[in-house]
Amino acid sequence: MRTSELRIEKDPDCPLCGTSPSITGLQDYQVFCGALAPGGGTRAEIAAGEAAVRLGRSGDVLLLDVREPHEWDICRIAGAVHVPLGELAARCRDLDPAKDIIVYCLMGARGRKALEILERQGFHRVWNLRGGLRAWIAEVDGTLPLY
């Protein structure tokens, strides 16, 4: 058996391991990936199965679809209210801040943006459906068309 050895010299100007490193701490992974809001607050997400249970046991939960109208026409979760993300800030007054709100889109990214918009407008009981409609179809209702 033969092995090869590769020698790499240390770069003295490296910001991590050089003679005068400028990187002295690790990035907060949770904040970097968006799991935590800057400042430490938890970004509220809810799994599809848990959302289905909450919707089933309480009539005081609003399911908010923030996808575009053409997506709404393809499929939707029964009982959802449709407010496209681009209209959400202007239509917040149409929503009840006393209700729990579960926001969803196709895969979750627009739902996170909607959550931020609603939080800025004073809504405190808002959750984003983790994985969006695709997660709902995979975990809760496989009869909905997947697009």
Coordinates of N, CA and C in Angstrom, one line a residue:
M1 N 0.8 -1.2 0.0 CA 0.0 0.0 0.0 C 0.9 1.2 0.0
R2 N 0.5 2.2 -0.8 CA 1.3 3.5 -0.8 C 0.3 4.6 -0.6
T3 N 0.8 5.6 0.2 CA 0.0 6.8 0.4 C 0.8 8.0 0.0
S4 N 0.1 9.0 -0.3 CA 0.7 10.3 -0.7 C 0.5 11.3 0.4
E5 N 1.4 12.1 0.6 CA 1.3 13.1 1.6 C 1.4 14.5 1.0
L6 N 0.5 15.4 1.3 CA 0.5 16.7 0.8 C 0.7 17.7 1.9
R7 N 1.7 18.5 1.8 CA 2.0 19.5 2.8 C 1.5 20.8 2.3
I8 N 0.8 21.5 3.2 CA 0.3 22.8 2.9 C 0.8 23.7 4.0
E9 N 1.4 24.8 3.6 CA 2.0 25.7 4.5 C 0.9 26.6 5.1
K10 N 1.0 27.0 6.3 CA 0.1 27.9 7.0 C 0.2 29.3 6.4
D11 N -0.9 29.9 6.1 CA -0.9 31.3 5.6 C -0.9 32.3 6.8
P12 N 0.2 33.0 6.9 CA 0.3 33.9 8.0 C -0.7 35.0 8.1
D13 N -1.4 35.3 6.9 CA -2.4 36.3 6.9 C -3.8 35.7 7.0
C14 N -4.0 34.5 7.3 CA -5.3 33.8 7.4 C -6.0 34.5 8.6
P15 N -7.3 34.9 8.4 CA -8.1 35.6 9.5 C -8.4 34.6 10.6
L16 N -8.3 33.3 10.4 CA -8.6 32.4 11.5 C -7.4 31.8 12.2
C17 N -6.4 31.4 11.4 CA -5.3 30.7 12.0 C -3.9 31.4 11.8
G18 N -4.0 32.6 11.2 CA -2.7 33.3 11.0 C -2.1 33.9 12.2
T19 N -1.0 34.6 12.1 CA -0.3 35.2 13.2 C -1.1 36.2 14.0
S20 N -2.0 36.9 13.3 CA -2.9 37.9 13.9 C -4.3 37.7 13.5
P21 N -5.0 36.6 14.1 CA -6.3 36.3 13.6 C -7.4 37.4 14.0
S22 N -8.2 37.6 13.0 CA -9.3 38.6 13.2 C -10.6 37.9 13.6
I23 N -10.7 36.6 13.3 CA -11.9 35.8 13.7 C -11.5 35.2 15.0
T24 N -12.2 35.6 16.1 CA -11.9 35.1 17.4 C -13.0 34.3 18.1
G25 N -14.2 34.2 17.4 CA -15.3 33.6 17.9 C -16.2 32.9 16.8
L26 N -17.0 32.0 17.2 CA -17.8 31.3 16.3 C -19.1 32.0 16.0
Q27 N -19.7 31.9 14.8 CA -20.9 32.5 14.4 C -22.0 31.7 15.2
D28 N -23.0 32.4 15.7 CA -24.2 31.8 16.3 C -25.0 31.1 15.2
Y29 N -24.9 29.7 15.2 CA -25.5 28.9 14.1 C -27.0 29.2 14.0
Q30 N -27.7 29.2 15.2 CA -29.1 29.4 15.2 C -29.6 30.7 14.6
V31 N -28.9 31.8 14.9 CA -29.2 33.1 14.3 C -28.8 33.1 12.8
F32 N -27.7 32.5 12.5 CA -27.2 32.5 11.1 C -28.2 31.8 10.2
C33 N -28.8 30.7 10.6 CA -29.7 29.9 9.8 C -31.2 30.3 10.0
G34 N -31.4 31.3 10.8 CA -32.8 31.9 10.9 C -33.6 31.2 11.9
A35 N -33.1 30.2 12.7 CA -33.9 29.6 13.7 C -34.2 30.5 14.8
L36 N -33.3 31.4 15.1 CA -33.5 32.4 16.1 C -33.5 33.8 15.5
A37 N -34.3 34.6 16.0 CA -34.2 36.0 15.5 C -33.0 36.7 16.2
P38 N -32.4 37.7 15.5 CA -31.3 38.4 16.2 C -31.8 39.0 17.5
G39 N -31.1 38.8 18.6 CA -31.5 39.2 19.9 C -32.0 38.0 20.7
G40 N -32.1 36.8 20.1 CA -32.4 35.6 20.9 C -33.8 35.1 20.8
G41 N -34.8 35.9 20.3 CA -36.2 35.4 20.3 C -36.3 34.3 19.3
T42 N -37.2 33.3 19.7 CA -37.4 32.1 18.8 C -38.3 32.5 17.6
R43 N -37.9 32.1 16.4 CA -38.7 32.2 15.3 C -39.7 31.1 15.4
A44 N -41.0 31.4 15.5 CA -42.0 30.4 15.7 C -42.3 29.6 14.4
E45 N -42.0 28.3 14.5 CA -42.4 27.4 13.5 C -43.2 26.2 14.1
I46 N -44.0 25.7 13.2 CA -44.8 24.5 13.7 C -44.8 23.5 12.6
A47 N -44.7 22.2 13.1 CA -44.6 21.1 12.1 C -46.0 20.8 11.6
A48 N -46.1 20.2 10.4 CA -47.4 20.0 9.8 C -48.4 19.2 10.7
G49 N -47.8 18.1 11.3 CA -48.7 17.2 12.1 C -49.2 18.0 13.3
E50 N -48.4 18.8 14.0 CA -48.8 19.5 15.1 C -49.8 20.6 14.7
A51 N -49.6 21.2 13.6 CA -50.6 22.2 13.1 C -51.9 21.6 12.8
A52 N -52.0 20.4 12.3 CA -53.2 19.6 12.0 C -54.0 19.4 13.3
V53 N -53.2 19.0 14.3 CA -53.8 18.7 15.6 C -54.4 20.0 16.2
R54 N -53.7 21.1 16.2 CA -54.2 22.3 16.7 C -55.4 22.8 15.9
L55 N -55.4 22.7 14.6 CA -56.5 23.1 13.8 C -57.8 22.2 14.1
G56 N -57.5 20.9 14.4 CA -58.6 20.0 14.7 C -59.3 20.2 16.0
R57 N -58.5 20.7 17.0 CA -59.1 20.8 18.4 C -59.5 22.3 18.7
S58 N -59.2 23.2 17.9 CA -59.5 24.6 18.2 C -60.1 25.4 17.0
G59 N -61.2 26.0 17.2 CA -61.7 26.8 16.1 C -61.2 28.2 16.1
D60 N -60.3 28.5 17.0 CA -59.7 29.8 17.2 C -58.4 30.0 16.6
V61 N -58.1 29.1 15.6 CA -56.8 29.2 14.9 C -57.1 29.6 13.4
L62 N -56.4 30.6 13.0 CA -56.5 31.0 11.6 C -55.4 30.5 10.8
L63 N -55.7 29.8 9.7 CA -54.7 29.2 8.8 C -54.6 30.2 7.6
L64 N -53.5 30.8 7.4 CA -53.3 31.9 6.5 C -52.3 31.5 5.3
D65 N -52.9 31.5 4.1 CA -52.1 31.1 2.9 C -51.6 32.4 2.3
V66 N -50.3 32.5 2.2 CA -49.7 33.7 1.6 C -49.1 33.5 0.2
R67 N -49.5 32.4 -0.5 CA -49.1 32.2 -1.8 C -49.8 33.1 -2.8
E68 N -49.3 33.0 -4.1 CA -49.9 33.8 -5.1 C -51.3 33.2 -5.5
P69 N -52.2 34.1 -6.1 CA -53.5 33.6 -6.5 C -53.5 32.3 -7.4
H70 N -52.5 32.2 -8.4 CA -52.5 31.1 -9.3 C -52.1 29.8 -8.5
E71 N -51.3 29.9 -7.4 CA -51.0 28.8 -6.6 C -52.2 28.4 -5.7
W72 N -53.0 29.4 -5.2 CA -54.2 29.1 -4.5 C -55.2 28.3 -5.3
D73 N -55.2 28.6 -6.6 CA -56.2 27.9 -7.5 C -55.8 26.5 -7.7
I74 N -54.5 26.2 -7.6 CA -54.0 24.8 -7.8 C -54.5 23.9 -6.6
C75 N -54.2 24.3 -5.4 CA -54.7 23.6 -4.2 C -54.5 24.5 -3.0
R76 N -55.2 24.1 -1.9 CA -55.2 24.8 -0.7 C -55.6 23.9 0.4
I77 N -55.2 24.3 1.6 CA -55.6 23.5 2.8 C -57.0 24.0 3.2
A78 N -57.9 23.1 3.4 CA -59.3 23.4 3.7 C -59.4 24.3 4.9
G79 N -60.2 25.4 4.8 CA -60.4 26.3 5.8 C -59.4 27.5 5.8
A80 N -58.5 27.5 5.0 CA -57.5 28.6 4.9 C -58.0 29.8 4.4
V81 N -57.4 31.0 4.8 CA -57.8 32.3 4.3 C -56.6 32.7 3.4
H82 N -56.9 33.3 2.3 CA -55.9 33.6 1.3 C -55.6 35.1 1.3
V83 N -54.3 35.5 1.6 CA -53.8 36.9 1.5 C -52.4 36.8 1.0
P84 N -52.2 37.0 -0.3 CA -50.9 37.0 -0.9 C -49.9 37.8 -0.1
L85 N -48.7 37.3 -0.1 CA -47.6 38.0 0.7 C -47.5 39.4 0.4
G86 N -47.6 39.8 -0.9 CA -47.4 41.2 -1.3 C -48.5 42.1 -0.8
E87 N -49.6 41.5 -0.4 CA -50.8 42.3 0.1 C -50.9 42.3 1.6
L88 N -50.1 41.5 2.2 CA -50.2 41.2 3.7 C -50.1 42.5 4.5
A89 N -49.1 43.3 4.3 CA -48.9 44.4 5.2 C -50.1 45.4 5.1
A90 N -50.7 45.5 3.9 CA -51.8 46.4 3.8 C -53.1 45.8 4.3
R91 N -53.2 44.5 4.4 CA -54.4 43.8 4.9 C -54.3 43.3 6.3
C92 N -53.3 43.6 7.0 CA -53.2 43.1 8.4 C -54.4 43.5 9.3
R93 N -54.9 44.6 9.0 CA -56.1 45.1 9.8 C -57.3 44.2 9.7
D94 N -57.3 43.4 8.6 CA -58.4 42.4 8.4 C -58.3 41.2 9.2
L95 N -57.1 41.0 9.9 CA -56.9 39.8 10.7 C -57.0 40.1 12.1
D96 N -57.4 39.1 12.9 CA -57.6 39.2 14.3 C -56.4 38.9 15.1
P97 N -55.7 39.9 15.8 CA -54.5 39.6 16.5 C -54.7 38.8 17.7
A98 N -55.9 38.6 18.2 CA -56.2 37.7 19.3 C -56.2 36.2 19.0
K99 N -56.3 35.9 17.7 CA -56.3 34.5 17.3 C -54.9 34.0 17.1
D100 N -54.7 32.7 17.2 CA -53.5 32.0 16.8 C -53.5 32.0 15.3
I101 N -52.4 32.3 14.6 CA -52.3 32.3 13.2 C -51.2 31.4 12.7
I102 N -51.5 30.5 11.9 CA -50.5 29.6 11.3 C -50.4 30.0 9.8
V103 N -49.2 30.5 9.4 CA -49.0 31.0 8.1 C -48.3 29.9 7.2
Y104 N -48.8 29.8 6.0 CA -48.1 28.8 5.1 C -48.0 29.3 3.7
C105 N -47.0 28.8 3.0 CA -46.7 29.0 1.6 C -46.4 27.7 1.0
L106 N -45.7 27.6 -0.1 CA -45.4 26.3 -0.7 C -44.3 25.5 0.1
M107 N -43.2 26.2 0.4 CA -42.1 25.5 1.1 C -41.6 26.1 2.4
G108 N -42.1 27.3 2.8 CA -41.8 27.9 4.1 C -41.1 29.3 4.0
A109 N -40.4 29.6 3.0 CA -39.7 30.9 2.9 C -40.6 32.1 3.0
R110 N -41.6 32.1 2.2 CA -42.6 33.2 2.2 C -43.3 33.3 3.5
G111 N -43.6 32.1 4.1 CA -44.2 32.1 5.4 C -43.4 32.7 6.5
R112 N -42.0 32.6 6.4 CA -41.2 33.3 7.4 C -41.2 34.8 7.2
K113 N -41.3 35.2 5.9 CA -41.4 36.7 5.6 C -42.8 37.2 6.2
A114 N -43.8 36.4 6.0 CA -45.1 36.8 6.5 C -45.1 36.9 8.0
L115 N -44.5 35.9 8.6 CA -44.4 36.0 10.1 C -43.7 37.2 10.6
E116 N -42.6 37.7 9.9 CA -42.0 38.9 10.2 C -42.8 40.1 10.0
I117 N -43.6 40.1 8.9 CA -44.5 41.3 8.7 C -45.6 41.3 9.8
L118 N -46.1 40.2 10.1 CA -47.2 40.2 11.2 C -46.6 40.6 12.5
E119 N -45.4 40.1 12.9 CA -44.8 40.5 14.1 C -44.6 42.0 14.2
R120 N -44.1 42.6 13.1 CA -43.9 44.0 13.1 C -45.2 44.8 13.2
Q121 N -46.3 44.2 12.8 CA -47.6 44.8 12.9 C -48.3 44.5 14.3
G122 N -47.6 43.9 15.2 CA -48.1 43.7 16.5 C -48.8 42.3 16.8
F123 N -48.7 41.4 15.9 CA -49.2 40.1 16.1 C -48.2 39.2 16.8
H124 N -48.6 38.6 17.9 CA -47.7 37.8 18.7 C -47.9 36.4 18.7
R125 N -49.1 35.9 18.2 CA -49.4 34.5 18.2 C -49.4 33.9 16.8
V126 N -48.2 34.0 16.2 CA -48.1 33.6 14.8 C -47.0 32.5 14.7
W127 N -47.3 31.5 13.9 CA -46.4 30.4 13.6 C -46.3 30.2 12.1
N128 N -45.1 29.8 11.6 CA -44.9 29.5 10.2 C -45.0 28.0 10.1
L129 N -45.7 27.5 9.1 CA -45.8 26.0 8.9 C -44.4 25.6 8.3
R130 N -43.7 24.8 9.1 CA -42.3 24.4 8.6 C -42.5 23.5 7.4
G131 N -41.8 23.9 6.3 CA -41.9 23.1 5.1 C -43.0 23.4 4.2
G132 N -43.9 24.3 4.7 CA -45.0 24.8 3.9 C -46.0 23.7 3.5
L133 N -46.7 24.0 2.4 CA -47.7 23.1 1.9 C -47.2 21.8 1.5
R134 N -45.9 21.8 1.0 CA -45.3 20.5 0.7 C -45.2 19.6 1.9
A135 N -44.9 20.1 3.0 CA -44.8 19.3 4.3 C -46.2 18.8 4.7
W136 N -47.2 19.7 4.5 CA -48.6 19.3 4.8 C -49.0 18.2 4.0
I137 N -48.7 18.2 2.7 CA -49.1 17.1 1.7 C -48.4 15.8 2.1
A138 N -47.1 15.9 2.5 CA -46.3 14.8 2.8 C -46.7 14.1 4.1
E139 N -47.1 15.0 5.1 CA -47.4 14.5 6.5 C -48.8 14.4 6.9
V140 N -49.7 15.2 6.2 CA -51.1 15.3 6.7 C -52.1 14.8 5.6
D141 N -52.0 15.5 4.4 CA -53.1 15.2 3.4 C -52.4 15.0 2.1
G142 N -52.2 13.7 1.8 CA -51.5 13.3 0.5 C -52.5 13.4 -0.7
T143 N -53.7 13.8 -0.5 CA -54.7 13.9 -1.6 C -54.6 15.2 -2.3
L144 N -53.9 16.2 -1.7 CA -53.7 17.5 -2.4 C -52.7 17.3 -3.5
P145 N -52.9 18.0 -4.6 CA -51.9 17.9 -5.7 C -50.6 18.6 -5.3
L146 N -49.5 18.0 -5.6 CA -48.2 18.5 -5.3 C -47.6 19.2 -6.6
Y147 N -47.2 20.4 -6.5 CA -46.7 21.1 -7.6 C -45.4 21.7 -7.3

